[in-house]
Amino acid sequence: MNFYNKHLLNDFNLKKYEILSILETIKKSHCLSFFNKKICIINEKQSLRTINSLINSLNFLNLKFTIINNKHNIKKENIKDFSKTLGLLYDYIFIRSNNDNIVKIISKNSGSIIINILSNGFHPIQAIGDLYFLKKKIIYLFGDFNSNVFRSIIINLSKLNKNIIIFSPKIYWNFIFLKKIFNKKKIIITEKLIISKKKCIIYNDVWFSMGESDNFINKIKKLINFQINKKILKILKIEKIFHCLPCFKNIKIKKTKFESELTKNVFESNFSFFEKQIIKKISIIKSYIILGEKTFFKVLN
């Protein structure tokens, strides 16, 4: 295992064997002995599940930490100077940011280990946690696959050679990204739903992700035919539905009421897997920390 002094800026940073090591660590019990490390959480974008999953993990491991919620530091200060200050104060920085470039600059100039817990481009903690459940099933990605969590899950699924069907409007197809990830691997991307007789898993994300400036009403109009609803439940043999919470509420467009990426009856159905997704996210964070550095913990099988 070679996590030592290694940033987690995006999903390209982890190799296949490292992902498998994280997933395997979840199954094992460990006796932990803490050594002194200074930890900071930069929360540029308010969060419920991701930040609280991290705090839950750190509390479980009896680790002290500092939270910076002040956006002034990133928006008003010189980012390189801010990064150097962080490096003097902290060993590990968990960051939730609107800008991937900010994450890269802090990693380059701080000298601290940076772990991306969400940015506009990637959501590695969410994706790695969901990999634990995505076994040898057909996986459908519904919606705009340029979202941060879709980008992360596609990268990681490609490393594990999983079969993926992307059901998305052509306007959101990103062939440059797909060629970079699946240069010699197969992937299906389509505007027409491919019906499989085998059991499948649907992976979904919010239609308006963090950092987007697109008009929400226009995006709904483009994606409304790619919604997960009762019709989809009848067409496909769905085992579970994964979603990067929170799900958007109903929206009115020209006095017409629309439900967004998931209809309410689907969101509240037995197909939903959201509770276990949240619990597994906590396990992934703990596993990453445990594997992260021997000077951080003594790990006993």
Coordinates of C-alpha atoms in Angstrom, one line a residue:
M1 CA 0.0 0.0 0.0
N2 CA 1.4 3.4 -1.0
F3 CA -0.9 6.1 0.3
Y4 CA 1.9 7.8 2.1
N5 CA 2.2 11.6 1.5
K6 CA -0.4 11.2 -1.3
H7 CA -3.1 13.8 -2.2
L8 CA -6.6 12.7 -3.1
L9 CA -7.4 15.6 -5.5
N10 CA -9.5 13.6 -7.9
D11 CA -10.2 10.0 -8.9
F12 CA -7.2 9.8 -11.2
N13 CA -5.0 9.8 -8.1
L14 CA -5.9 6.3 -7.0
K15 CA -4.9 3.1 -8.8
K16 CA -7.0 0.0 -9.0
Y17 CA -5.1 -1.9 -6.2
E18 CA -5.5 1.1 -3.9
I19 CA -9.2 1.3 -4.5
L20 CA -9.5 -2.5 -3.8
S21 CA -7.4 -2.0 -0.6
I22 CA -9.8 0.7 0.7
L23 CA -12.8 -1.5 0.0
E24 CA -11.1 -4.5 1.7
T25 CA -10.2 -2.5 4.8
I26 CA -13.9 -1.8 5.5
K27 CA -14.3 -5.6 6.2
K28 CA -11.5 -5.7 8.8
S29 CA -11.5 -4.6 12.4
H30 CA -8.5 -2.5 13.5
C31 CA -7.0 -1.5 16.8
L32 CA -5.9 2.1 16.4
S33 CA -3.3 4.1 18.3
F34 CA -3.3 7.8 17.4
F35 CA -0.1 9.9 16.9
N36 CA -0.2 13.7 16.8
K37 CA -1.4 15.1 13.5
K38 CA -3.1 18.4 12.8
I39 CA -6.2 18.3 10.7
C40 CA -8.2 21.0 9.0
I41 CA -11.6 20.9 7.2
I42 CA -12.1 23.7 4.6
N43 CA -15.9 23.9 4.0
E44 CA -16.3 26.4 1.1
K45 CA -19.7 24.9 0.2
Q46 CA -22.2 24.1 2.9
S47 CA -22.9 20.4 3.2
L48 CA -24.9 18.0 5.3
R49 CA -23.9 14.4 4.4
T50 CA -20.3 14.7 3.3
I51 CA -19.0 17.0 6.0
N52 CA -20.9 15.2 8.7
S53 CA -19.7 11.9 7.4
L54 CA -16.1 13.2 7.7
I55 CA -16.7 14.6 11.2
N56 CA -18.3 11.4 12.3
S57 CA -15.2 9.5 11.1
L58 CA -12.8 11.8 12.8
N59 CA -14.7 11.6 16.1
F60 CA -14.9 7.8 15.9
L61 CA -11.1 7.8 15.5
N62 CA -10.7 10.3 18.3
L63 CA -9.0 12.8 16.1
K64 CA -9.0 16.6 16.8
F65 CA -9.7 18.9 13.9
T66 CA -10.4 22.5 12.9
I67 CA -13.1 23.7 10.6
I68 CA -12.7 26.8 8.4
N69 CA -16.1 28.0 7.0
N70 CA -14.9 31.5 6.2
K71 CA -15.2 32.0 2.4
H72 CA -13.2 35.3 2.8
N73 CA -9.9 33.3 3.0
I74 CA -10.3 31.9 -0.5
K75 CA -12.1 34.7 -2.2
K76 CA -10.2 37.7 -0.9
E77 CA -6.7 36.5 0.1
N78 CA -3.8 35.6 -2.1
I79 CA -4.4 31.8 -2.6
K80 CA -0.7 30.9 -2.6
D81 CA -0.1 32.8 0.6
F82 CA -3.2 31.3 2.2
S83 CA -2.0 27.8 1.1
K84 CA 1.4 28.4 2.8
T85 CA -0.3 29.5 6.0
L86 CA -2.3 26.3 6.0
G87 CA 0.8 24.3 5.5
L88 CA 2.4 25.8 8.6
L89 CA -0.6 25.0 10.7
Y90 CA -1.9 21.6 9.4
D91 CA -0.7 18.2 8.2
Y92 CA -4.0 17.1 6.6
I93 CA -6.5 19.3 4.8
F94 CA -9.9 17.9 3.9
I95 CA -11.4 20.4 1.4
R96 CA -14.9 20.9 -0.1
S97 CA -14.5 23.5 -2.8
N98 CA -16.3 25.2 -5.7
N99 CA -13.1 25.1 -7.8
D100 CA -10.7 22.3 -8.7
N101 CA -8.0 24.7 -9.5
I102 CA -8.1 26.0 -5.9
V103 CA -7.7 22.4 -4.6
K104 CA -4.6 22.0 -6.9
I105 CA -3.0 25.3 -5.8
I106 CA -3.4 24.5 -2.1
S107 CA -1.9 21.0 -2.7
K108 CA 1.0 22.5 -4.6
N109 CA 1.8 25.3 -2.2
S110 CA 0.8 24.2 1.3
G111 CA 3.0 21.1 1.8
S112 CA 0.0 19.5 3.5
I113 CA -1.8 16.3 2.4
I114 CA -5.0 17.4 0.5
I115 CA -8.1 15.2 0.4
N116 CA -10.9 16.4 -1.9
I117 CA -14.2 15.6 -0.2
L118 CA -16.1 17.4 -3.1
S119 CA -15.3 19.9 -5.8
N120 CA -17.1 21.1 -8.9
G121 CA -15.2 18.5 -11.0
F122 CA -15.0 15.4 -8.7
H123 CA -16.5 13.6 -5.8
P124 CA -14.1 10.8 -5.0
I125 CA -15.3 9.9 -1.5
Q126 CA -18.9 9.4 -2.7
A127 CA -17.8 7.4 -5.8
I128 CA -15.4 5.1 -3.9
G129 CA -18.1 4.4 -1.2
D130 CA -20.6 3.5 -3.9
L131 CA -18.2 1.1 -5.6
Y132 CA -18.5 -1.2 -2.6
F133 CA -22.1 -2.0 -3.6
L134 CA -21.7 -2.0 -7.4
K135 CA -21.0 -5.7 -8.0
K136 CA -21.3 -7.7 -11.3
K137 CA -24.5 -5.9 -12.4
I138 CA -25.3 -3.8 -15.4
I139 CA -25.0 -0.1 -14.3
Y140 CA -27.1 2.7 -15.9
L141 CA -26.1 6.3 -15.5
F142 CA -29.1 8.6 -15.9
G143 CA -28.9 12.3 -16.8
D144 CA -26.0 14.7 -17.3
F145 CA -22.8 12.6 -16.9
N146 CA -20.7 15.7 -16.7
S147 CA -21.6 16.1 -13.0
N148 CA -18.9 15.7 -10.4
V149 CA -20.1 12.4 -9.0
F150 CA -20.8 10.9 -12.4
R151 CA -17.3 11.9 -13.5
S152 CA -15.8 10.2 -10.4
I153 CA -17.9 7.0 -10.6
I154 CA -17.1 6.6 -14.4
I155 CA -13.3 6.9 -13.7
N156 CA -13.5 4.4 -10.9
L157 CA -15.8 1.9 -12.7
S158 CA -13.4 1.9 -15.7
K159 CA -10.5 0.9 -13.4
L160 CA -12.6 -2.1 -12.2
N161 CA -13.7 -3.0 -15.7
K162 CA -17.4 -2.6 -15.0
N163 CA -20.1 -2.5 -17.8
I164 CA -21.7 0.9 -18.0
I165 CA -24.6 2.3 -20.0
I166 CA -24.9 6.1 -20.0
F167 CA -28.5 7.2 -20.8
S168 CA -28.0 10.9 -21.4
P169 CA -29.0 13.8 -23.8
K170 CA -26.5 14.1 -26.7
I171 CA -25.8 17.7 -25.7
Y172 CA -24.1 16.4 -22.6
W173 CA -21.9 13.8 -24.3
N174 CA -18.3 14.5 -23.5
F175 CA -16.2 12.3 -25.9
I176 CA -12.9 13.9 -24.9
F177 CA -13.4 12.7 -21.3
L178 CA -14.7 9.3 -22.4
K179 CA -11.7 8.7 -24.7
K180 CA -9.4 9.6 -21.9
I181 CA -11.0 7.1 -19.5
F182 CA -12.1 4.3 -21.9
N183 CA -9.3 4.3 -24.4
K184 CA -9.5 0.5 -24.9
K185 CA -12.6 -0.3 -22.9
K186 CA -16.2 -0.6 -23.9
I187 CA -18.9 1.8 -22.9
I188 CA -22.4 2.4 -24.2
I189 CA -23.8 6.0 -24.4
T190 CA -27.2 6.5 -25.8
E191 CA -30.3 8.8 -26.0
K192 CA -32.5 5.7 -26.4
L193 CA -32.9 3.6 -23.4
I194 CA -31.4 0.1 -23.9
I195 CA -33.7 -2.5 -22.2
S196 CA -31.9 -5.4 -20.5
K197 CA -33.5 -8.5 -19.2
K198 CA -30.8 -8.8 -16.5
K199 CA -31.0 -7.1 -13.1
C200 CA -29.4 -3.6 -13.1
I201 CA -28.4 -0.8 -10.9
I202 CA -29.4 2.8 -11.7
Y203 CA -26.9 5.6 -10.7
N204 CA -28.3 9.1 -10.6
D205 CA -27.2 12.6 -9.7
V206 CA -28.9 16.0 -9.2
W207 CA -29.6 17.8 -12.4
F208 CA -28.0 21.0 -11.2
S209 CA -24.7 20.2 -9.6
M210 CA -22.3 22.4 -7.6
G211 CA -20.5 25.1 -9.6
E212 CA -22.9 25.0 -12.6
S213 CA -24.1 28.3 -14.1
D214 CA -26.5 26.9 -16.6
N215 CA -30.1 28.0 -16.4
F216 CA -32.0 25.4 -14.3
I217 CA -35.2 25.7 -16.2
N218 CA -33.5 25.1 -19.5
K219 CA -31.6 22.1 -18.1
I220 CA -34.9 20.5 -16.8
K221 CA -36.4 20.8 -20.3
K222 CA -33.3 18.9 -21.7
L223 CA -33.4 16.2 -19.1
I224 CA -37.1 15.6 -18.4
N225 CA -37.1 12.5 -20.7
F226 CA -34.3 11.0 -18.7
Q227 CA -36.1 11.1 -15.4
I228 CA -36.3 8.1 -13.1
N229 CA -40.0 7.5 -12.6
K230 CA -42.6 4.7 -12.5
K231 CA -42.3 4.0 -16.2
I232 CA -38.6 3.3 -15.8
L233 CA -39.4 0.9 -12.9
K234 CA -41.6 -1.1 -15.1
I235 CA -39.3 -1.2 -18.1
L236 CA -36.0 -2.2 -16.4
K237 CA -35.3 -4.9 -13.8
I238 CA -34.0 -2.6 -11.2
E239 CA -32.2 -3.9 -8.1
K240 CA -31.3 -0.6 -6.5
I241 CA -31.1 3.1 -7.3
F242 CA -28.1 5.1 -6.2
H243 CA -28.3 8.9 -5.9
C244 CA -25.8 11.6 -4.8
L245 CA -28.1 13.4 -2.3
P246 CA -29.9 15.7 -1.8
C247 CA -32.7 15.2 -4.4
F248 CA -34.2 18.4 -5.8
K249 CA -37.8 19.3 -4.9
N250 CA -40.6 20.0 -7.4
I251 CA -40.2 23.0 -9.6
K252 CA -42.8 25.0 -11.5
I253 CA -42.1 26.0 -15.2
K254 CA -44.7 28.3 -16.7
K255 CA -47.3 27.2 -14.0
T256 CA -46.6 23.5 -14.8
K257 CA -45.3 21.4 -12.0
F258 CA -42.2 19.2 -12.7
E259 CA -40.4 16.7 -10.6
S260 CA -36.7 16.6 -11.2
E261 CA -34.3 13.7 -11.6
L262 CA -36.2 11.4 -9.3
T263 CA -40.0 11.4 -8.8
K264 CA -41.2 11.3 -5.2
N265 CA -42.6 7.8 -5.4
V266 CA -39.3 6.5 -6.6
F267 CA -37.3 8.4 -4.1
E268 CA -39.4 6.9 -1.3
S269 CA -39.6 3.4 -2.8
N270 CA -37.8 0.2 -1.7
F271 CA -35.4 0.6 -4.7
S272 CA -33.7 3.5 -3.0
F273 CA -30.4 2.8 -1.4
F274 CA -29.6 6.2 0.1
E275 CA -29.3 5.4 3.7
K276 CA -26.6 2.7 3.1
Q277 CA -24.8 5.1 0.8
I278 CA -24.4 7.5 3.6
I279 CA -23.2 4.9 6.1
K280 CA -20.7 3.5 3.6
K281 CA -19.3 7.0 3.0
I282 CA -18.3 7.1 6.7
S283 CA -16.6 3.7 6.3
I284 CA -14.6 4.8 3.2
I285 CA -13.3 8.0 5.0
K286 CA -12.2 5.9 8.0
S287 CA -10.5 3.3 5.7
Y288 CA -8.7 6.0 3.7
I289 CA -7.4 7.5 6.9
I290 CA -6.3 4.1 8.3
L291 CA -4.4 3.3 5.2
G292 CA -3.1 6.8 4.7
E293 CA 0.0 6.8 6.9
K294 CA 1.7 4.5 9.4
T295 CA 2.8 7.4 11.5
F296 CA -0.8 8.3 11.8
F297 CA -1.9 5.1 13.3
K298 CA -0.6 1.7 14.4
V299 CA -2.8 -0.8 12.6
L300 CA -3.3 -4.2 14.1
N301 CA -5.2 -6.9 12.3

